[in-house]
Amino acid sequence: MPEEVKKKRITDVGPHDYHDYLSPMIKKNYGKWAYHEILDPGTMVHVAENGDKLYTVRMGSPRLVSSGFVRDISDMADKYCGGYLRFTTRNNVEFLLENEKNIEPLKKDLEKLGYNVGGIGNVVANIVHTQGWVHCHTSASDASGVVKSVMDELYEYFVEDKLPSKVRIAFACCLNMCGSVASSDIAILGTHRKPPKINHERLVNLCEVPSTIAACPTNSIRPEMVGDKKSVRVNEETCVFCGSCYTVCPAMPIADAENDGLSIWVGGKVSNARTKPTFSKLVVPFIPNEPPRWDKAVQAVKTILEAYKKGAEPGERVIEWIERIGWSRFFKITGFEFTKYHVDDFRLAETSMNYSSHARF
Amino acid sequence: MGKKHETPLLDELKKGKWISFVREMERAAEKSERTEDLLGQVEESYRDKITHWKHGGMAGVRGYGAGMVGRFSEFPEKYPGVKECHSIRLNQTSGFFYNSDVLRKLADIADQHAGGLFNFHGSTGDIQILGLTQADAEDLFQKSAELGFDLGGSGSDLRTPSCCVGPARCEFANYDTLQICYDLTHAFQDELHRPSFNYKFKMKFSGCANDCVAAASRSDLAFIGTWQDNIKINQGEVKNYVKKFNVQKYVLDKCPTKCMWFEGENLVIDDSNCVKCMHCINEMPKALKSGDQKGLSILIGAKAPLVTGPRMGMMLIPFYDVHEDSKNDYEWLKGLISNMWEFWDEYGVSRERIGELIARVGLVTFLEGIGLEPTIDMVREPRSNPFIKFEDEEAGAE
């Protein structure tokens, strides 16, 4: 049997050829689109050079989905789109329609099945997020639950175009920052506040000491003999609770039910439009985990969003608004406390200081 | 059926308007009873406010060193359905295009061999199927491969490349993001399936500077579409936009280089000062189009904070003629990538991303290593400190 298996095994075939999944209209107008228009927050139309029109209906998704979800959207694609559909880079589903008359029936069908249509234009689109307690061992919080709680609260901003510009929200359950937390308009990040606990008994068997030492961004780990066992010591004065050592060394768990939680960041973007791409910056250093609804974190996000909605000019992304009014005013308007934790003290931190007499009173 | 668990905390998350992942997990559990235990364990995490997955864990398929993420429950006796709860990454299609037929087949595979649960999609781009055991892996892999879906990357390898929707449905696309993503993924199958690098390496392809796949923030090598010649202006359509909104305030005044103005009723652009930021084209897509000499910029080194701090992609190649090079099967680009990987292999250390290596050895050393000349587009401004390492031959021998 094993020989037989070896012979027939398929390997290194790569991804499926995408051409097989492009609708006839997309194939015909590939690279020949003239312009697009947003019809409403759930629908847009792309017009080809030859006048062909392709309608897109965008549907929200929790990203973590069942086979039933996959069959639901397949049924909808069969009924309205010749079986073709796609996903977006923010994990929404897009139905690609050739017949304008199908738009409303499709939306009604989706609504009946409990799905949300929206996410196009000056809206809060889907929240890019991670594994959390559903599948990851280094998470400081849960991804799916926080995202569900935030999207429930901000639902009107997904289905209605009510903001000065688009607002990208992202979530990561630890500072590995899988996804786009590092550069989103509003970002929620799982955060630890205590150093790792060291299992000296087992460390030498489970971990490679040099790579554990090298994993630390603040050089806080040193080799040490504990009794007759090789182990490590963590300088708790300089440890920043990043959890990187646990990633490489299972004997250094850092998760802590009472001291783990979330931090909130703002003002990142990846687009080059007008201003250059930039990182998200710290607003709230710590909010405790409050499953299942994470009320304080949700309210912090909402506070930022509403202040932005009120203060920004049309077309301004969050960072453009903040840079126009200044960070001091941003903190004043939103009511968040500016603390010593907001002052960067990592490598090259001084690049974020104010080398001028510019101040706002 | 697996044992039903009480989930009062998760049940709260079935309420509200946004589609509920708890509902999805419950639907999956109807098809695959091991997901009942996943619900039970996640409920316990909600109660305890802590993850209940054991550290790491090896899982995989024969012949590959990548594509599966091993995961084991802390409470295998209480939740036997997730004693082993691995996820497997399937390489998505370029642009995430599918049809109903293949999605249903993937749904059947997930029900039969895993927990009936997916992530559509993982952040890097892969389709993730959640909740399989090592014993399921071979069947799941081969059935997916029969559908034409190989595994994606994981570990210290080339991770699954990903791209924006590109020319399939966007008038802004300056090159065929789907095709180059597909071509390079196929060209580097070995590097993707069999980890041989110091650390992970990601590639992402965006058709323009709007960067809809966030390449410049989320990939070690980012490909961002651009053009070299003049923006094409349809003056008639400009006039239509002028009737609709304040073009001066919201387009011209927002131009980062102030290279646009009106002469009479005609819009004029000084293209020599345009940085291809996309703002004016975004605002007036009917009136303005990118030029005809299309290609892409290549940015290098983006990464998340660990270990030496977060980095954005920095300009490496201002203009790469992808159309010309694709005719030669990307000979020039593959040469450049292979030079980078060789330099990284030679001088990088374990778990050092290529952006960290460049920061450590200096950009010029890196450029010399891969055979590129420094150009002014690589820097925001020239250095302001005088600690210059002149080379001996330039200073003259004593």
Short mmCIF file of N, CA, C and O in Angstrom, two decimals, chain B residues 314-385:
data_model
loop_
_atom_site.label_atom_id
_atom_site.label_comp_id
_atom_site.label_asym_id
_atom_site.label_seq_id
_atom_site.Cartn_x
_atom_site.Cartn_y
_atom_site.Cartn_z
N MET B 314 10.17 49.35 1.92
CA MET B 314 10.86 50.54 1.41
C MET B 314 11.23 50.35 -0.05
O MET B 314 11.44 49.25 -0.52
N MET B 315 11.25 51.45 -0.74
CA MET B 315 11.45 51.41 -2.19
C MET B 315 12.77 50.73 -2.55
O MET B 315 13.84 51.11 -2.06
N LEU B 316 12.68 49.72 -3.41
CA LEU B 316 13.89 49.05 -3.89
C LEU B 316 14.04 49.30 -5.39
O LEU B 316 15.12 49.68 -5.86
N ILE B 317 12.97 49.07 -6.15
CA ILE B 317 12.99 49.25 -7.61
C ILE B 317 11.84 50.20 -7.96
O ILE B 317 10.69 49.80 -7.90
N PRO B 318 12.15 51.46 -8.32
CA PRO B 318 11.06 52.39 -8.63
C PRO B 318 10.19 51.93 -9.80
O PRO B 318 8.98 52.08 -9.77
N PHE B 319 10.84 51.39 -10.85
CA PHE B 319 10.03 50.92 -11.99
C PHE B 319 10.58 49.62 -12.54
O PHE B 319 11.72 49.54 -12.98
N TYR B 320 9.74 48.61 -12.52
CA TYR B 320 10.09 47.30 -13.08
C TYR B 320 9.13 47.05 -14.24
O TYR B 320 7.90 47.11 -14.06
N ASP B 321 9.68 46.80 -15.42
CA ASP B 321 8.86 46.58 -16.61
C ASP B 321 8.39 45.13 -16.63
O ASP B 321 8.98 44.27 -17.29
N VAL B 322 7.31 44.87 -15.90
CA VAL B 322 6.83 43.49 -15.74
C VAL B 322 6.32 42.94 -17.07
O VAL B 322 6.44 41.75 -17.34
N HIS B 323 5.79 43.81 -17.93
CA HIS B 323 5.26 43.32 -19.21
C HIS B 323 6.38 42.73 -20.06
O HIS B 323 6.26 41.66 -20.63
N GLU B 324 7.49 43.45 -20.10
CA GLU B 324 8.64 42.98 -20.89
C GLU B 324 9.22 41.71 -20.29
O GLU B 324 9.46 40.72 -20.97
N ASP B 325 9.42 41.72 -18.96
CA ASP B 325 10.09 40.59 -18.30
C ASP B 325 9.23 39.33 -18.32
O ASP B 325 9.75 38.22 -18.36
N SER B 326 7.90 39.51 -18.31
CA SER B 326 7.03 38.33 -18.30
C SER B 326 7.17 37.55 -19.62
O SER B 326 6.94 36.34 -19.65
N LYS B 327 7.57 38.24 -20.67
CA LYS B 327 7.79 37.54 -21.95
C LYS B 327 8.95 36.55 -21.85
O LYS B 327 9.02 35.57 -22.58
N ASN B 328 9.90 36.85 -20.95
CA ASN B 328 11.04 35.94 -20.73
C ASN B 328 10.84 35.12 -19.46
O ASN B 328 11.81 34.78 -18.77
N ASP B 329 9.59 34.86 -19.12
CA ASP B 329 9.32 34.06 -17.93
C ASP B 329 9.92 34.71 -16.67
O ASP B 329 10.44 34.02 -15.79
N TYR B 330 9.87 36.05 -16.61
CA TYR B 330 10.34 36.82 -15.44
C TYR B 330 11.82 36.54 -15.10
O TYR B 330 12.18 36.45 -13.94
N GLU B 331 12.61 36.43 -16.14
CA GLU B 331 14.01 36.07 -15.92
C GLU B 331 14.73 37.07 -15.00
O GLU B 331 15.44 36.69 -14.07
N TRP B 332 14.52 38.37 -15.26
CA TRP B 332 15.21 39.39 -14.46
C TRP B 332 14.74 39.35 -13.02
O TRP B 332 15.54 39.35 -12.08
N LEU B 333 13.42 39.28 -12.83
CA LEU B 333 12.85 39.31 -11.48
C LEU B 333 13.27 38.07 -10.69
O LEU B 333 13.67 38.16 -9.52
N LYS B 334 13.20 36.91 -11.34
CA LYS B 334 13.61 35.69 -10.64
C LYS B 334 15.07 35.76 -10.24
O LYS B 334 15.46 35.28 -9.17
N GLY B 335 15.90 36.39 -11.10
CA GLY B 335 17.32 36.56 -10.78
C GLY B 335 17.47 37.43 -9.54
O GLY B 335 18.24 37.12 -8.63
N LEU B 336 16.70 38.53 -9.49
CA LEU B 336 16.77 39.45 -8.35
C LEU B 336 16.35 38.73 -7.06
O LEU B 336 17.02 38.82 -6.02
N ILE B 337 15.23 38.01 -7.14
CA ILE B 337 14.73 37.31 -5.95
C ILE B 337 15.74 36.26 -5.50
O ILE B 337 16.03 36.12 -4.31
N SER B 338 16.31 35.55 -6.44
CA SER B 338 17.27 34.52 -6.08
C SER B 338 18.52 35.13 -5.46
O SER B 338 19.09 34.59 -4.50
N ASN B 339 18.94 36.31 -5.95
CA ASN B 339 20.08 37.01 -5.32
C ASN B 339 19.75 37.39 -3.88
O ASN B 339 20.60 37.28 -2.98
N MET B 340 18.52 37.85 -3.66
CA MET B 340 18.11 38.24 -2.30
C MET B 340 18.14 37.04 -1.36
O MET B 340 18.62 37.11 -0.23
N TRP B 341 17.55 35.96 -1.82
CA TRP B 341 17.47 34.77 -0.99
C TRP B 341 18.88 34.22 -0.68
O TRP B 341 19.14 33.75 0.40
N GLU B 342 19.78 34.32 -1.69
CA GLU B 342 21.16 33.86 -1.44
C GLU B 342 21.85 34.72 -0.40
O GLU B 342 22.52 34.22 0.50
N PHE B 343 21.66 36.05 -0.51
CA PHE B 343 22.30 36.97 0.44
C PHE B 343 21.74 36.74 1.85
O PHE B 343 22.46 36.70 2.84
N TRP B 344 20.43 36.57 1.92
CA TRP B 344 19.73 36.34 3.19
C TRP B 344 20.21 35.02 3.81
O TRP B 344 20.46 34.92 5.01
N ASP B 345 20.36 34.01 2.97
CA ASP B 345 20.83 32.70 3.40
C ASP B 345 22.26 32.79 3.95
O ASP B 345 22.60 32.20 4.96
N GLU B 346 23.08 33.63 3.29
CA GLU B 346 24.50 33.73 3.64
C GLU B 346 24.69 34.57 4.91
O GLU B 346 25.46 34.21 5.79
N TYR B 347 23.99 35.70 5.00
CA TYR B 347 24.28 36.67 6.06
C TYR B 347 23.18 36.80 7.11
O TYR B 347 23.41 37.38 8.18
N GLY B 348 21.98 36.32 6.82
CA GLY B 348 20.91 36.42 7.80
C GLY B 348 21.11 35.40 8.92
O GLY B 348 21.82 34.42 8.74
N VAL B 349 20.48 35.66 10.05
CA VAL B 349 20.52 34.69 11.14
C VAL B 349 19.14 34.07 11.30
O VAL B 349 18.17 34.54 10.70
N SER B 350 19.07 33.03 12.10
CA SER B 350 17.82 32.33 12.29
C SER B 350 16.72 33.29 12.77
O SER B 350 16.95 34.13 13.63
N ARG B 351 15.54 33.17 12.21
CA ARG B 351 14.39 33.99 12.55
C ARG B 351 14.63 35.49 12.35
O ARG B 351 14.09 36.32 13.06
N GLU B 352 15.42 35.83 11.33
CA GLU B 352 15.64 37.24 10.99
C GLU B 352 14.95 37.51 9.66
O GLU B 352 15.33 36.93 8.64
N ARG B 353 13.93 38.37 9.67
CA ARG B 353 13.25 38.74 8.43
C ARG B 353 14.22 39.55 7.57
O ARG B 353 15.14 40.20 8.08
N ILE B 354 13.95 39.58 6.25
CA ILE B 354 14.91 40.24 5.35
C ILE B 354 14.98 41.74 5.64
O ILE B 354 16.06 42.35 5.51
N GLY B 355 13.88 42.34 6.12
CA GLY B 355 13.91 43.76 6.48
C GLY B 355 14.83 44.04 7.66
O GLY B 355 15.49 45.08 7.72
N GLU B 356 14.88 43.08 8.58
CA GLU B 356 15.77 43.24 9.75
C GLU B 356 17.23 43.06 9.33
O GLU B 356 18.13 43.73 9.86
N LEU B 357 17.44 42.15 8.38
CA LEU B 357 18.80 41.94 7.88
C LEU B 357 19.31 43.22 7.22
O LEU B 357 20.44 43.66 7.47
N ILE B 358 18.45 43.85 6.40
CA ILE B 358 18.85 45.09 5.70
C ILE B 358 19.16 46.17 6.74
O ILE B 358 20.16 46.89 6.63
N ALA B 359 18.32 46.27 7.78
CA ALA B 359 18.56 47.28 8.81
C ALA B 359 19.88 47.01 9.53
O ALA B 359 20.60 47.93 9.90
N ARG B 360 20.20 45.72 9.73
CA ARG B 360 21.40 45.37 10.49
C ARG B 360 22.67 45.62 9.68
O ARG B 360 23.63 46.21 10.17
N VAL B 361 22.69 45.17 8.41
CA VAL B 361 23.92 45.31 7.63
C VAL B 361 24.00 46.63 6.88
O VAL B 361 25.07 47.01 6.40
N GLY B 362 22.88 47.34 6.76
CA GLY B 362 22.85 48.59 6.00
C GLY B 362 22.37 48.35 4.58
O GLY B 362 22.67 47.32 3.97
N LEU B 363 21.60 49.30 4.07
CA LEU B 363 20.99 49.12 2.75
C LEU B 363 22.05 48.97 1.65
O LEU B 363 21.91 48.17 0.75
N VAL B 364 23.12 49.77 1.76
CA VAL B 364 24.12 49.75 0.68
C VAL B 364 24.80 48.38 0.61
O VAL B 364 25.02 47.83 -0.48
N THR B 365 25.12 47.82 1.76
CA THR B 365 25.73 46.48 1.78
C THR B 365 24.79 45.47 1.14
O THR B 365 25.20 44.61 0.36
N PHE B 366 23.50 45.60 1.47
CA PHE B 366 22.51 44.69 0.89
C PHE B 366 22.45 44.86 -0.63
O PHE B 366 22.45 43.88 -1.38
N LEU B 367 22.42 46.12 -1.08
CA LEU B 367 22.35 46.38 -2.52
C LEU B 367 23.56 45.79 -3.24
O LEU B 367 23.43 45.17 -4.30
N GLU B 368 24.74 45.99 -2.65
CA GLU B 368 25.95 45.42 -3.27
C GLU B 368 25.85 43.91 -3.31
O GLU B 368 26.23 43.27 -4.28
N GLY B 369 25.26 43.34 -2.26
CA GLY B 369 25.13 41.89 -2.19
C GLY B 369 24.21 41.32 -3.26
O GLY B 369 24.42 40.20 -3.74
N ILE B 370 23.19 42.09 -3.63
CA ILE B 370 22.25 41.54 -4.61
C ILE B 370 22.45 42.15 -5.99
O ILE B 370 21.72 41.83 -6.93
N GLY B 371 23.46 43.04 -6.13
CA GLY B 371 23.79 43.56 -7.45
C GLY B 371 22.91 44.69 -7.92
O GLY B 371 22.58 44.77 -9.09
N LEU B 372 22.55 45.60 -7.01
CA LEU B 372 21.79 46.79 -7.41
C LEU B 372 22.55 48.04 -6.99
O LEU B 372 23.25 48.04 -5.98
N GLU B 373 22.37 49.12 -7.78
CA GLU B 373 22.96 50.41 -7.44
C GLU B 373 21.97 51.19 -6.57
O GLU B 373 20.76 51.15 -6.82
N PRO B 374 22.50 51.96 -5.60
CA PRO B 374 21.59 52.84 -4.85
C PRO B 374 21.03 53.93 -5.77
O PRO B 374 21.75 54.42 -6.64
N THR B 375 19.76 54.27 -5.58
CA THR B 375 19.19 55.40 -6.32
C THR B 375 18.46 56.31 -5.33
O THR B 375 18.11 55.87 -4.22
N ILE B 376 18.23 57.55 -5.76
CA ILE B 376 17.68 58.55 -4.84
C ILE B 376 16.25 58.21 -4.43
O ILE B 376 15.79 58.60 -3.35
N ASP B 377 15.53 57.42 -5.26
CA ASP B 377 14.16 57.06 -4.89
C ASP B 377 14.11 56.12 -3.68
O ASP B 377 13.05 55.90 -3.11
N MET B 378 15.26 55.55 -3.32
CA MET B 378 15.26 54.62 -2.18
C MET B 378 15.20 55.35 -0.85
O MET B 378 14.92 54.75 0.18
N VAL B 379 15.53 56.65 -0.84
CA VAL B 379 15.58 57.38 0.44
C VAL B 379 14.55 58.50 0.47
O VAL B 379 14.17 59.04 -0.57
N ARG B 380 14.09 58.82 1.68
CA ARG B 380 13.23 59.99 1.86
C ARG B 380 14.07 61.25 1.75
O ARG B 380 13.64 62.27 1.23
N GLU B 381 15.28 61.17 2.28
CA GLU B 381 16.22 62.29 2.21
C GLU B 381 17.63 61.72 2.41
O GLU B 381 17.79 60.64 2.97
N PRO B 382 18.66 62.45 1.97
CA PRO B 382 20.03 61.97 2.21
C PRO B 382 20.34 61.97 3.71
O PRO B 382 19.66 62.63 4.49
N ARG B 383 21.38 61.28 4.10
CA ARG B 383 21.75 61.20 5.51
C ARG B 383 22.05 62.58 6.09
O ARG B 383 22.46 63.49 5.37
N SER B 384 21.85 62.74 7.39
CA SER B 384 22.15 64.01 8.03
C SER B 384 23.27 63.88 9.06
O SER B 384 23.63 64.84 9.70
N ASN B 385 23.81 62.68 9.22
CA ASN B 385 24.98 62.55 10.10
C ASN B 385 26.22 62.32 9.24
O ASN B 385 26.12 61.81 8.12
#
